[in-house]
Amino acid sequence: MGRAEACYQRLEARRNEFVERARAAQRLTLPYWLPDADAQDDSPPGDRRIPYTSVGSMGVNNLASRLTMTLMPVGELFFRFAIDEIEASLAQTVALNQRAQAGMLEEEELEQAQDQMAAERSSLDGVLATLERGVLLDLEAQDSRPEIDELSKHLLIAGNVLVQDTDDGLVCHSLLKYVLRRFPNGRPAELVLMELVELAELPKGAVAFLEKQGALNHLSERTDYKSEEKLKVFTHVRWDRARCRWHQEILGHVIPGTSGTSKADESPWMPLRTQRLSGTAYSPGYVEAVALGDLLTADTLTQALTERAVGQSKFLTGRRPGAHITDRALRRAKNGDVVTAHPEDIFSIELGLKGQNTAQAEERLSKIEGRLNMMFMVMQARDSERTTAEEIRQLAMQLDQALSGLYSLVAKDFLQPLVRRRLVKMLRTGRVPQMPEIVRPVVNVGLAAIGRATDLERLRQFLAVLFQSVGPEQVLESMNIGELIRRVGAASSVPIAGLVKSEARKQRERQQAQDQAMVMQMTQAGAADPQRLANAAATVQGMAQPPPDQAMPEEPPSP
């Protein structure tokens, strides 16, 4: 027995307690979600009880769909890269002080240098906005929404799920496949994932290594073991303050080439849970926490009302004892057949069950279903072609309030490492440029930053207050319009390169307009003076020539 398998067996008992609680929740929501037998067994599942009410399944599917749309909305940024304000401000202040003490800046030039750094900072915001769109396109190309919908259902029913970020995409592992130990602060400390893999599916190098170690001797008598025999593959993951390390073991042997390491905040292993509970590595599911009692009551009442309705709809045909017609002839008679019988020999029996009032049970069931619909946020959605960013923010707030912080916790433990890993991969492959040393992008996700729409809303409020208190004319006179346009473009995630004129181009256009006005004045004032007309023509010819930096290169002489 290897170290990973021993750790798995040591932590399995605590995990199984939450597995049984998850199965109690799945029986009233999605009975097929967790298997009845061993999680790794491919045998057909046993008979599962189908709940009498569909409120649980409809509520879980609806809430999982809302979580998926909020965690990764289509075409909308659900994260942003922010600059470390303290470090950036200190770096700028130190640079200015060093240049001033070295005599490189005069007192009058200090303010200009500060304005230049502010402009560079604004340009950097635009670069970060472009970087955000690049990472979003990378995530959109992989299309991880089916996996996010799966992990959302795991969290709602079981309360726990393990997400693995691979080169081929995200992989979700249910609570039945892994055990976990956490540090006192809630961070993961040790994890063991157990999977059953056929020998034929293992890499050839791993099989050769096991045969060399003699680990497969107990299978040597079988001729077809390589295609049918399954082995337990244990993936052992450990965290410390800075790093995450993992390797795989089979039959107590560490397989060469399966070891890996990464930064702790960029780990491909992300164990998620619905709530943070001190002293335990797992968490109860949302269904168990808020809706299990009402689901049990609703299922019982629905079963009673259904059975009563079935009893009321039952129809029987009676035959008088000693009647001429026999039971066999009565059963074999088809619709429209002629039978020999007295009218009193055959009669119908209706089970009316009079005197049993079900109004109280139906009223109670209606109240419980209304409460469950509120818990699962089952409501009429707005009929529209697309969902706006404001609706996504409102939905995120409702989810965070209804799910007791589940959205914020999943955003922190899942989206943040996922975006970090995508950024690191793009930096390693050279798809994005390296950032300056003073810039350390901070990934903000969740309610704190759903895209950059928050900055845009703050700019709108800022300008509205200034216009009302100071006046539009004085605000426009005191404000740098070019800087405002750059900030609005970055907040709106709209690239402004080639869209907004630069200061140099606007200066050239103003100079050309002044020259044209002067030529018009000279032409009108000296229409009768040939010398003035000649001067005006020379001025127009000089304006038509391009500036020195835009002059066309001379063509080489023809041979």
PDB file of N, CA, C and O in Angstrom, residues 282-311:
ATOM      1  N   TYR A 282     -15.323  19.684   4.286  1.00  0.00           N
ATOM      2  CA  TYR A 282     -16.441  19.575   3.362  1.00  0.00           C
ATOM      3  C   TYR A 282     -17.564  20.513   3.795  1.00  0.00           C
ATOM      4  O   TYR A 282     -17.480  21.198   4.809  1.00  0.00           O
ATOM      5  N   SER A 283     -18.618  20.499   2.994  1.00  0.00           N
ATOM      6  CA  SER A 283     -19.748  21.378   3.265  1.00  0.00           C
ATOM      7  C   SER A 283     -21.033  20.692   2.829  1.00  0.00           C
ATOM      8  O   SER A 283     -21.041  19.947   1.835  1.00  0.00           O
ATOM      9  N   PRO A 284     -22.138  20.902   3.546  1.00  0.00           N
ATOM     10  CA  PRO A 284     -23.426  20.365   3.078  1.00  0.00           C
ATOM     11  C   PRO A 284     -23.889  21.102   1.832  1.00  0.00           C
ATOM     12  O   PRO A 284     -23.528  22.259   1.593  1.00  0.00           O
ATOM     13  N   GLY A 285     -24.700  20.431   1.033  1.00  0.00           N
ATOM     14  CA  GLY A 285     -25.200  21.048  -0.180  1.00  0.00           C
ATOM     15  C   GLY A 285     -26.281  22.079   0.099  1.00  0.00           C
ATOM     16  O   GLY A 285     -26.847  22.153   1.194  1.00  0.00           O
ATOM     17  N   TYR A 286     -26.576  22.870  -0.914  1.00  0.00           N
ATOM     18  CA  TYR A 286     -27.606  23.896  -0.771  1.00  0.00           C
ATOM     19  C   TYR A 286     -28.970  23.270  -0.526  1.00  0.00           C
ATOM     20  O   TYR A 286     -29.774  23.786   0.263  1.00  0.00           O
ATOM     21  N   VAL A 287     -29.250  22.147  -1.179  1.00  0.00           N
ATOM     22  CA  VAL A 287     -30.541  21.487  -0.999  1.00  0.00           C
ATOM     23  C   VAL A 287     -30.711  21.052   0.444  1.00  0.00           C
ATOM     24  O   VAL A 287     -31.771  21.246   1.059  1.00  0.00           O
ATOM     25  N   GLU A 288     -29.686  20.439   1.023  1.00  0.00           N
ATOM     26  CA  GLU A 288     -29.768  20.001   2.409  1.00  0.00           C
ATOM     27  C   GLU A 288     -29.867  21.182   3.363  1.00  0.00           C
ATOM     28  O   GLU A 288     -30.570  21.116   4.380  1.00  0.00           O
ATOM     29  N   ALA A 289     -29.184  22.271   3.060  1.00  0.00           N
ATOM     30  CA  ALA A 289     -29.113  23.397   3.992  1.00  0.00           C
ATOM     31  C   ALA A 289     -30.432  24.148   4.107  1.00  0.00           C
ATOM     32  O   ALA A 289     -30.803  24.598   5.194  1.00  0.00           O
ATOM     33  N   VAL A 290     -31.165  24.293   2.998  1.00  0.00           N
ATOM     34  CA  VAL A 290     -32.329  25.182   3.036  1.00  0.00           C
ATOM     35  C   VAL A 290     -33.626  24.548   2.559  1.00  0.00           C
ATOM     36  O   VAL A 290     -34.698  25.093   2.840  1.00  0.00           O
ATOM     37  N   ALA A 291     -33.575  23.454   1.821  1.00  0.00           N
ATOM     38  CA  ALA A 291     -34.801  22.988   1.154  1.00  0.00           C
ATOM     39  C   ALA A 291     -35.146  21.540   1.406  1.00  0.00           C
ATOM     40  O   ALA A 291     -36.183  21.074   0.912  1.00  0.00           O
ATOM     41  N   LEU A 292     -34.360  20.788   2.159  1.00  0.00           N
ATOM     42  CA  LEU A 292     -34.607  19.356   2.286  1.00  0.00           C
ATOM     43  C   LEU A 292     -35.926  19.071   3.011  1.00  0.00           C
ATOM     44  O   LEU A 292     -36.688  18.193   2.604  1.00  0.00           O
ATOM     45  N   GLY A 293     -36.222  19.793   4.082  1.00  0.00           N
ATOM     46  CA  GLY A 293     -37.466  19.569   4.821  1.00  0.00           C
ATOM     47  C   GLY A 293     -38.691  19.835   3.979  1.00  0.00           C
ATOM     48  O   GLY A 293     -39.641  19.033   3.954  1.00  0.00           O
ATOM     49  N   ASP A 294     -38.701  20.957   3.272  1.00  0.00           N
ATOM     50  CA  ASP A 294     -39.850  21.271   2.423  1.00  0.00           C
ATOM     51  C   ASP A 294     -39.982  20.285   1.264  1.00  0.00           C
ATOM     52  O   ASP A 294     -41.093  19.957   0.832  1.00  0.00           O
ATOM     53  N   LEU A 295     -38.862  19.802   0.732  1.00  0.00           N
ATOM     54  CA  LEU A 295     -38.937  18.822  -0.341  1.00  0.00           C
ATOM     55  C   LEU A 295     -39.539  17.511   0.150  1.00  0.00           C
ATOM     56  O   LEU A 295     -40.329  16.871  -0.562  1.00  0.00           O
ATOM     57  N   LEU A 296     -39.183  17.097   1.363  1.00  0.00           N
ATOM     58  CA  LEU A 296     -39.771  15.885   1.932  1.00  0.00           C
ATOM     59  C   LEU A 296     -41.277  16.034   2.116  1.00  0.00           C
ATOM     60  O   LEU A 296     -42.060  15.135   1.777  1.00  0.00           O
ATOM     61  N   THR A 297     -41.697  17.169   2.658  1.00  0.00           N
ATOM     62  CA  THR A 297     -43.131  17.400   2.872  1.00  0.00           C
ATOM     63  C   THR A 297     -43.887  17.465   1.557  1.00  0.00           C
ATOM     64  O   THR A 297     -44.972  16.893   1.407  1.00  0.00           O
ATOM     65  N   ALA A 298     -43.309  18.180   0.577  1.00  0.00           N
ATOM     66  CA  ALA A 298     -43.968  18.298  -0.720  1.00  0.00           C
ATOM     67  C   ALA A 298     -44.077  16.940  -1.400  1.00  0.00           C
ATOM     68  O   ALA A 298     -45.104  16.616  -2.027  1.00  0.00           O
ATOM     69  N   ASP A 299     -43.052  16.109  -1.284  1.00  0.00           N
ATOM     70  CA  ASP A 299     -43.095  14.788  -1.899  1.00  0.00           C
ATOM     71  C   ASP A 299     -44.153  13.909  -1.231  1.00  0.00           C
ATOM     72  O   ASP A 299     -44.893  13.181  -1.912  1.00  0.00           O
ATOM     73  N   THR A 300     -44.252  13.971   0.095  1.00  0.00           N
ATOM     74  CA  THR A 300     -45.245  13.162   0.813  1.00  0.00           C
ATOM     75  C   THR A 300     -46.662  13.590   0.469  1.00  0.00           C
ATOM     76  O   THR A 300     -47.549  12.752   0.210  1.00  0.00           O
ATOM     77  N   LEU A 301     -46.906  14.898   0.467  1.00  0.00           N
ATOM     78  CA  LEU A 301     -48.248  15.391   0.142  1.00  0.00           C
ATOM     79  C   LEU A 301     -48.610  15.081  -1.300  1.00  0.00           C
ATOM     80  O   LEU A 301     -49.762  14.706  -1.596  1.00  0.00           O
ATOM     81  N   THR A 302     -47.668  15.250  -2.200  1.00  0.00           N
ATOM     82  CA  THR A 302     -47.953  14.950  -3.606  1.00  0.00           C
ATOM     83  C   THR A 302     -48.252  13.472  -3.799  1.00  0.00           C
ATOM     84  O   THR A 302     -49.144  13.099  -4.578  1.00  0.00           O
ATOM     85  N   GLN A 303     -47.532  12.606  -3.089  1.00  0.00           N
ATOM     86  CA  GLN A 303     -47.796  11.175  -3.181  1.00  0.00           C
ATOM     87  C   GLN A 303     -49.203  10.847  -2.678  1.00  0.00           C
ATOM     88  O   GLN A 303     -49.940  10.083  -3.321  1.00  0.00           O
ATOM     89  N   ALA A 304     -49.601  11.448  -1.543  1.00  0.00           N
ATOM     90  CA  ALA A 304     -50.933  11.174  -0.990  1.00  0.00           C
ATOM     91  C   ALA A 304     -52.026  11.662  -1.929  1.00  0.00           C
ATOM     92  O   ALA A 304     -53.017  10.951  -2.176  1.00  0.00           O
ATOM     93  N   LEU A 305     -51.877  12.870  -2.471  1.00  0.00           N
ATOM     94  CA  LEU A 305     -52.889  13.404  -3.383  1.00  0.00           C
ATOM     95  C   LEU A 305     -52.932  12.608  -4.689  1.00  0.00           C
ATOM     96  O   LEU A 305     -54.007  12.396  -5.268  1.00  0.00           O
ATOM     97  N   THR A 306     -51.780  12.167  -5.153  1.00  0.00           N
ATOM     98  CA  THR A 306     -51.745  11.380  -6.386  1.00  0.00           C
ATOM     99  C   THR A 306     -52.436  10.039  -6.205  1.00  0.00           C
ATOM    100  O   THR A 306     -53.229   9.602  -7.062  1.00  0.00           O
ATOM    101  N   GLU A 307     -52.129   9.350  -5.103  1.00  0.00           N
ATOM    102  CA  GLU A 307     -52.763   8.052  -4.853  1.00  0.00           C
ATOM    103  C   GLU A 307     -54.269   8.191  -4.677  1.00  0.00           C
ATOM    104  O   GLU A 307     -55.035   7.329  -5.107  1.00  0.00           O
ATOM    105  N   ARG A 308     -54.720   9.272  -4.047  1.00  0.00           N
ATOM    106  CA  ARG A 308     -56.164   9.476  -3.892  1.00  0.00           C
ATOM    107  C   ARG A 308     -56.819   9.736  -5.244  1.00  0.00           C
ATOM    108  O   ARG A 308     -57.912   9.236  -5.538  1.00  0.00           O
ATOM    109  N   ALA A 309     -56.132  10.530  -6.106  1.00  0.00           N
ATOM    110  CA  ALA A 309     -56.689  10.799  -7.431  1.00  0.00           C
ATOM    111  C   ALA A 309     -56.764   9.527  -8.262  1.00  0.00           C
ATOM    112  O   ALA A 309     -57.727   9.311  -9.012  1.00  0.00           O
ATOM    113  N   VAL A 310     -55.766   8.653  -8.123  1.00  0.00           N
ATOM    114  CA  VAL A 310     -55.789   7.382  -8.841  1.00  0.00           C
ATOM    115  C   VAL A 310     -56.945   6.515  -8.341  1.00  0.00           C
ATOM    116  O   VAL A 310     -57.648   5.856  -9.117  1.00  0.00           O
ATOM    117  N   GLY A 311     -57.153   6.523  -7.011  1.00  0.00           N
ATOM    118  CA  GLY A 311     -58.267   5.750  -6.470  1.00  0.00           C
ATOM    119  C   GLY A 311     -59.609   6.273  -6.934  1.00  0.00           C
ATOM    120  O   GLY A 311     -60.521   5.495  -7.235  1.00  0.00           O
TER     121      GLY A 311
END
